[in-house]
Structure formats: C-alpha cells, structure tokens
Amino acid sequence: MNDPMVHVVKHPLVQHKLTLARSKDTTTDNFRRLVREIAAMLAYEATRDLPTEEVEIVTPVAACRMPLLSGKKLCLVSILRAGNGMLDGMIDLLPNARVGHIGLYRDPDTLEPVEYYFKVPDDMAERLVIVVDPMLATGNSAAAALSRLKDAGATTLKLVNLLAAPEGLRTVRTAHPDVPMTLAAIDARLNDHGYIVPGLGDAGDRIFGTK
Ligand code: URA
C-alpha cells in the first residue's frame, strides 16, 4: 500500500496489541483494554499533522517560546456501536475533543446503509472531524457516515480504523479521496458473511460481551 492518504501504523506496540486482540481466547475485559490502547496510539498517529503555534511561557528556570496546539478544534465521531470502544482511548489523548455519534443499519432489501441516529456538534465546519470504527468491512457504513458528516458541514475529516478489508478500503478511497485514513492493518479479504479474514470477529460483540 503506497497510497499517501492511507497510513498503516506498523509500530510494534500497535501490532503486538492487535495480535492479542485478534486471538479468540482474549477475554472481553482484555479485548476492551487492547482496543482502547490501540485507539490511543492510532489517534496519536492521526493527529501528527495538527498545527502548533509558539507561545510565551516561563519555566521555573527561564522564559521561553514553546509550541501549543492551534487551529481547528476536534470532534471525534463514533460509528455505532463498535466505534464507542475506541472513544475512551482517544479522549484520553484528546480531552478537549467533542464527540458525535452516528448509527446506521443495513436495509435488508437494498443492502444500503440507513441512518437511525445522528448527533454531532453544530459547528462541524470549524472542527477536524475524526471518524472512528474498528472494522472497515465493505466500507459502505464508513462512506455513508463521511457523506452525512460532509452534509452536516464538516470539511476536514479523517477516518481511523483498527482493521480494513481491501474491499472497504477501495470503497472509502473512491467515495472520499479527500479523507486521510489511519489504521493498524489491512487484512486479506471479506468472507461470505461479511467478516474480515483473518480479522478479529465481531468487534461490537467482543467489546460489549454480547456473544
Ligand atoms: N464488523 C465486525 O465487527 N467484524 C468484521 O469482521 C466485519 C465487520
């Protein structure tokens, strides 16, 4: 993958924790903690181009000019429900970020995503919007969520996933070539049930212990 808009984070800590999360023997509490930790590291990578400005401060030793974050405010947007498992790790790192939620389900007849919940701050145009969803499978929900956020005024968006299938990656890159992506791995394929292979199973069920 040499698309400059797609950043796969190869850091050994991310890869180590992702391998532990993938294992079917990982318990719910450990899975949750691992997703939270990986999400924080992905947030660190996704925000590496945030602008800074120098401000005057005084340390106990001397006055100096040092960088602080400047520019757009942040909004994290979770695609329900599995996206919620990534929020806390990101908020640990970005405590001033606002948080929005989007709920989509797939219409059984048309197979198109249908919105059932949408709540984001009013001032989306003024924010860097980071959309989070652990699993980019077909990519249809993420692509629909990005379109909906653009309709709501967002102009600067990023997408953060744990895992992607090549199909999902293609869908999002085609529909939203302006949206940079940060993820921990691109897996081999989707199976006939829509699961990423080898993947990690159903992220929502594993985060919330519903199966
Ligand atoms: N959603 C999941 O939770 N897991 C997959 O493998 C695909 C979609």
Short mmCIF file of C-alpha atoms and ligand atoms in Angstrom, two decimals:
data_model
loop_
_atom_site.label_atom_id
_atom_site.label_comp_id
_atom_site.label_asym_id
_atom_site.label_seq_id
_atom_site.Cartn_x
_atom_site.Cartn_y
_atom_site.Cartn_z
CA MET A 1 0.00 0.00 0.00
CA ASN A 2 1.75 3.17 -1.13
CA ASP A 3 -1.27 5.49 -1.09
CA PRO A 4 -0.11 8.61 0.79
CA MET A 5 -3.67 9.06 2.12
CA VAL A 6 -3.60 5.64 3.86
CA HIS A 7 -1.35 5.29 6.88
CA VAL A 8 -0.94 1.76 8.26
CA VAL A 9 0.67 2.06 11.68
CA LYS A 10 3.37 -0.61 11.83
CA HIS A 11 4.59 0.35 15.30
CA PRO A 12 5.48 -2.86 17.20
CA LEU A 13 3.28 -1.92 20.17
CA VAL A 14 0.25 -1.48 17.91
CA GLN A 15 0.95 -4.75 16.09
CA HIS A 16 1.57 -6.66 19.34
CA LYS A 17 -1.66 -5.46 20.92
CA LEU A 18 -3.60 -6.09 17.71
CA THR A 19 -2.38 -9.70 17.62
CA LEU A 20 -3.54 -10.17 21.22
CA ALA A 21 -6.91 -8.62 20.36
CA ARG A 22 -7.33 -10.86 17.33
CA SER A 23 -6.99 -14.08 19.34
CA LYS A 24 -10.32 -15.77 20.04
CA ASP A 25 -9.00 -16.64 23.53
CA THR A 26 -8.72 -12.99 24.57
CA THR A 27 -11.30 -12.21 27.24
CA THR A 28 -13.82 -9.35 26.98
CA ASP A 29 -12.02 -7.20 29.55
CA ASN A 30 -8.66 -7.65 27.85
CA PHE A 31 -10.17 -7.09 24.39
CA ARG A 32 -11.73 -3.82 25.55
CA ARG A 33 -8.47 -2.63 27.09
CA LEU A 34 -6.49 -3.57 23.98
CA VAL A 35 -8.89 -1.74 21.65
CA ARG A 36 -8.72 1.30 23.90
CA GLU A 37 -4.90 1.24 23.92
CA ILE A 38 -4.60 0.72 20.16
CA ALA A 39 -7.13 3.52 19.56
CA ALA A 40 -4.98 5.92 21.60
CA MET A 41 -1.94 5.03 19.51
CA LEU A 42 -3.88 5.43 16.27
CA ALA A 43 -5.13 8.83 17.49
CA TYR A 44 -1.52 9.79 18.16
CA GLU A 45 -0.64 8.94 14.55
CA ALA A 46 -3.78 10.50 13.05
CA THR A 47 -3.02 13.82 14.75
CA ARG A 48 0.65 14.07 13.89
CA ASP A 49 -0.01 16.92 11.44
CA LEU A 50 -2.00 19.11 13.87
CA PRO A 51 -0.73 22.68 13.64
CA THR A 52 1.05 24.27 16.58
CA GLU A 53 1.93 27.84 17.45
CA GLU A 54 4.66 29.15 19.70
CA VAL A 55 3.57 30.76 22.95
CA GLU A 56 5.49 32.57 25.62
CA ILE A 57 5.82 30.63 28.89
CA VAL A 58 8.04 30.81 31.95
CA THR A 59 9.52 27.61 33.34
CA PRO A 60 10.96 27.57 36.89
CA VAL A 61 14.29 28.25 35.15
CA ALA A 62 13.71 30.65 32.23
CA ALA A 63 11.25 32.39 29.92
CA CYS A 64 10.94 30.72 26.53
CA ARG A 65 8.71 30.26 23.49
CA MET A 66 7.25 26.75 23.15
CA PRO A 67 4.64 25.05 20.90
CA LEU A 68 0.98 24.55 21.79
CA LEU A 69 -1.75 23.10 19.59
CA SER A 70 -3.54 25.71 17.49
CA GLY A 71 -6.06 25.79 14.68
CA LYS A 72 -9.17 23.69 14.30
CA LYS A 73 -10.93 22.18 17.28
CA LEU A 74 -11.55 18.45 17.24
CA CYS A 75 -14.63 16.28 17.03
CA LEU A 76 -14.46 12.50 17.34
CA VAL A 77 -17.38 10.73 15.69
CA SER A 78 -18.15 7.14 16.62
CA ILE A 79 -19.96 4.89 14.17
CA LEU A 80 -22.26 2.93 16.50
CA ARG A 81 -21.83 0.71 18.20
CA ALA A 82 -18.29 -0.65 17.90
CA GLY A 83 -16.81 2.82 17.38
CA ASN A 84 -17.62 3.55 21.02
CA GLY A 85 -14.95 1.03 22.04
CA MET A 86 -12.31 3.30 20.50
CA LEU A 87 -13.53 6.58 22.00
CA ASP A 88 -12.10 6.41 25.52
CA GLY A 89 -8.55 5.73 24.37
CA MET A 90 -8.75 8.69 22.00
CA ILE A 91 -10.33 11.00 24.58
CA ASP A 92 -7.50 10.14 26.99
CA LEU A 93 -5.20 11.77 24.44
CA LEU A 94 -7.58 14.49 23.20
CA PRO A 95 -9.55 15.51 26.29
CA ASN A 96 -10.98 18.67 24.73
CA ALA A 97 -12.48 16.89 21.72
CA ARG A 98 -16.25 16.96 21.25
CA VAL A 99 -17.90 13.62 20.50
CA GLY A 100 -20.58 12.82 17.93
CA HIS A 101 -22.38 9.56 17.19
CA ILE A 102 -23.81 8.07 14.01
CA GLY A 103 -26.00 4.98 13.94
CA LEU A 104 -26.54 3.18 10.63
CA TYR A 105 -28.10 -0.17 9.83
CA ARG A 106 -28.12 -2.06 6.57
CA ASP A 107 -31.51 -2.25 4.86
CA PRO A 108 -32.08 -5.98 4.30
CA ASP A 109 -33.66 -5.40 0.86
CA THR A 110 -31.49 -2.70 -0.66
CA LEU A 111 -28.37 -3.50 1.45
CA GLU A 112 -27.87 0.28 1.65
CA PRO A 113 -26.97 1.94 4.99
CA VAL A 114 -29.94 3.66 6.68
CA GLU A 115 -29.42 6.25 9.41
CA TYR A 116 -31.17 5.69 12.76
CA TYR A 117 -29.19 8.12 14.94
CA PHE A 118 -27.20 11.27 14.27
CA LYS A 119 -25.95 13.71 16.88
CA VAL A 120 -22.94 15.96 16.32
CA PRO A 121 -21.96 19.48 17.42
CA ASP A 122 -23.37 22.41 15.40
CA ASP A 123 -20.00 23.85 14.42
CA MET A 124 -18.69 20.93 12.37
CA ALA A 125 -17.19 23.24 9.73
CA GLU A 126 -14.79 24.60 12.34
CA ARG A 127 -13.58 21.20 13.50
CA LEU A 128 -11.20 18.49 12.42
CA VAL A 129 -13.57 15.52 12.44
CA ILE A 130 -12.06 12.12 13.22
CA VAL A 131 -14.45 9.27 12.44
CA VAL A 132 -13.80 6.03 14.30
CA ASP A 133 -14.96 2.49 13.57
CA PRO A 134 -12.85 -0.57 14.40
CA MET A 135 -13.75 -2.64 11.35
CA LEU A 136 -13.83 -1.36 7.76
CA ALA A 137 -15.50 -4.33 6.06
CA THR A 138 -17.48 -3.36 2.92
CA GLY A 139 -16.78 0.29 3.71
CA ASN A 140 -20.39 1.23 2.98
CA SER A 141 -21.19 2.45 6.51
CA ALA A 142 -17.99 4.48 6.76
CA ALA A 143 -18.55 6.00 3.31
CA ALA A 144 -22.17 6.87 4.23
CA ALA A 145 -21.07 8.33 7.58
CA LEU A 146 -18.46 10.52 5.89
CA SER A 147 -21.05 11.75 3.35
CA ARG A 148 -23.53 12.52 6.15
CA LEU A 149 -20.89 14.46 8.08
CA LYS A 150 -19.99 16.46 4.98
CA ASP A 151 -23.73 17.24 4.56
CA ALA A 152 -23.69 18.42 8.19
CA GLY A 153 -20.94 20.90 7.34
CA ALA A 154 -17.71 19.01 8.06
CA THR A 155 -14.95 19.95 5.64
CA THR A 156 -11.87 18.39 7.24
CA LEU A 157 -12.26 14.71 8.03
CA LYS A 158 -10.09 11.73 8.89
CA LEU A 159 -11.04 8.09 9.30
CA VAL A 160 -9.46 5.79 11.90
CA ASN A 161 -10.00 2.02 11.86
CA LEU A 162 -8.29 -0.93 13.53
CA LEU A 163 -8.65 -3.22 10.54
CA ALA A 164 -9.72 -2.90 6.93
CA ALA A 165 -10.58 -5.36 4.19
CA PRO A 166 -9.20 -4.32 0.79
CA GLU A 167 -12.81 -4.00 -0.44
CA GLY A 168 -13.69 -1.49 2.29
CA LEU A 169 -10.55 0.47 1.72
CA ARG A 170 -11.34 0.76 -2.00
CA THR A 171 -14.92 1.87 -1.30
CA VAL A 172 -13.86 4.68 1.03
CA ARG A 173 -10.91 5.81 -1.08
CA THR A 174 -13.17 6.00 -4.15
CA ALA A 175 -16.06 7.80 -2.42
CA HIS A 176 -13.90 10.10 -0.27
CA PRO A 177 -10.45 10.57 -1.82
CA ASP A 178 -10.02 13.70 0.34
CA VAL A 179 -10.20 11.78 3.65
CA PRO A 180 -6.89 10.50 5.06
CA MET A 181 -7.08 7.11 6.76
CA THR A 182 -5.13 5.70 9.71
CA LEU A 183 -5.35 2.02 10.55
CA ALA A 184 -3.43 -0.78 12.22
CA ALA A 185 -3.71 -3.41 9.46
CA ILE A 186 -5.17 -4.26 6.07
CA ASP A 187 -6.28 -7.88 6.13
CA ALA A 188 -6.68 -10.37 3.28
CA ARG A 189 -10.37 -10.26 2.36
CA LEU A 190 -14.03 -10.41 3.38
CA ASN A 191 -15.71 -13.79 3.76
CA ASP A 192 -19.23 -14.66 2.56
CA HIS A 193 -20.70 -13.45 5.88
CA GLY A 194 -19.07 -10.04 5.59
CA TYR A 195 -16.37 -10.73 8.19
CA ILE A 196 -12.82 -9.56 7.69
CA VAL A 197 -10.40 -12.52 7.31
CA PRO A 198 -8.44 -13.23 9.47
CA GLY A 199 -9.85 -10.21 11.32
CA LEU A 200 -10.86 -10.43 14.94
CA GLY A 201 -14.53 -11.43 14.73
CA ASP A 202 -17.41 -9.12 15.58
CA ALA A 203 -15.78 -6.11 17.21
CA GLY A 204 -19.03 -4.89 18.82
CA ASP A 205 -19.78 -8.27 20.36
CA ARG A 206 -16.23 -8.60 21.63
CA ILE A 207 -16.17 -5.06 23.11
CA PHE A 208 -19.56 -5.33 24.79
CA GLY A 209 -19.52 -9.07 25.56
CA THR A 210 -22.80 -9.71 23.75
CA LYS A 211 -21.78 -13.09 22.35
N1 URA B 1 -17.69 -5.95 11.54
C1 URA B 1 -17.04 -6.64 12.51
O1 URA B 1 -17.24 -6.39 13.69
N2 URA B 1 -16.18 -7.60 12.14
C2 URA B 1 -15.90 -7.90 10.85
O2 URA B 1 -15.08 -8.76 10.59
C3 URA B 1 -16.59 -7.15 9.86
C4 URA B 1 -17.48 -6.19 10.23
#
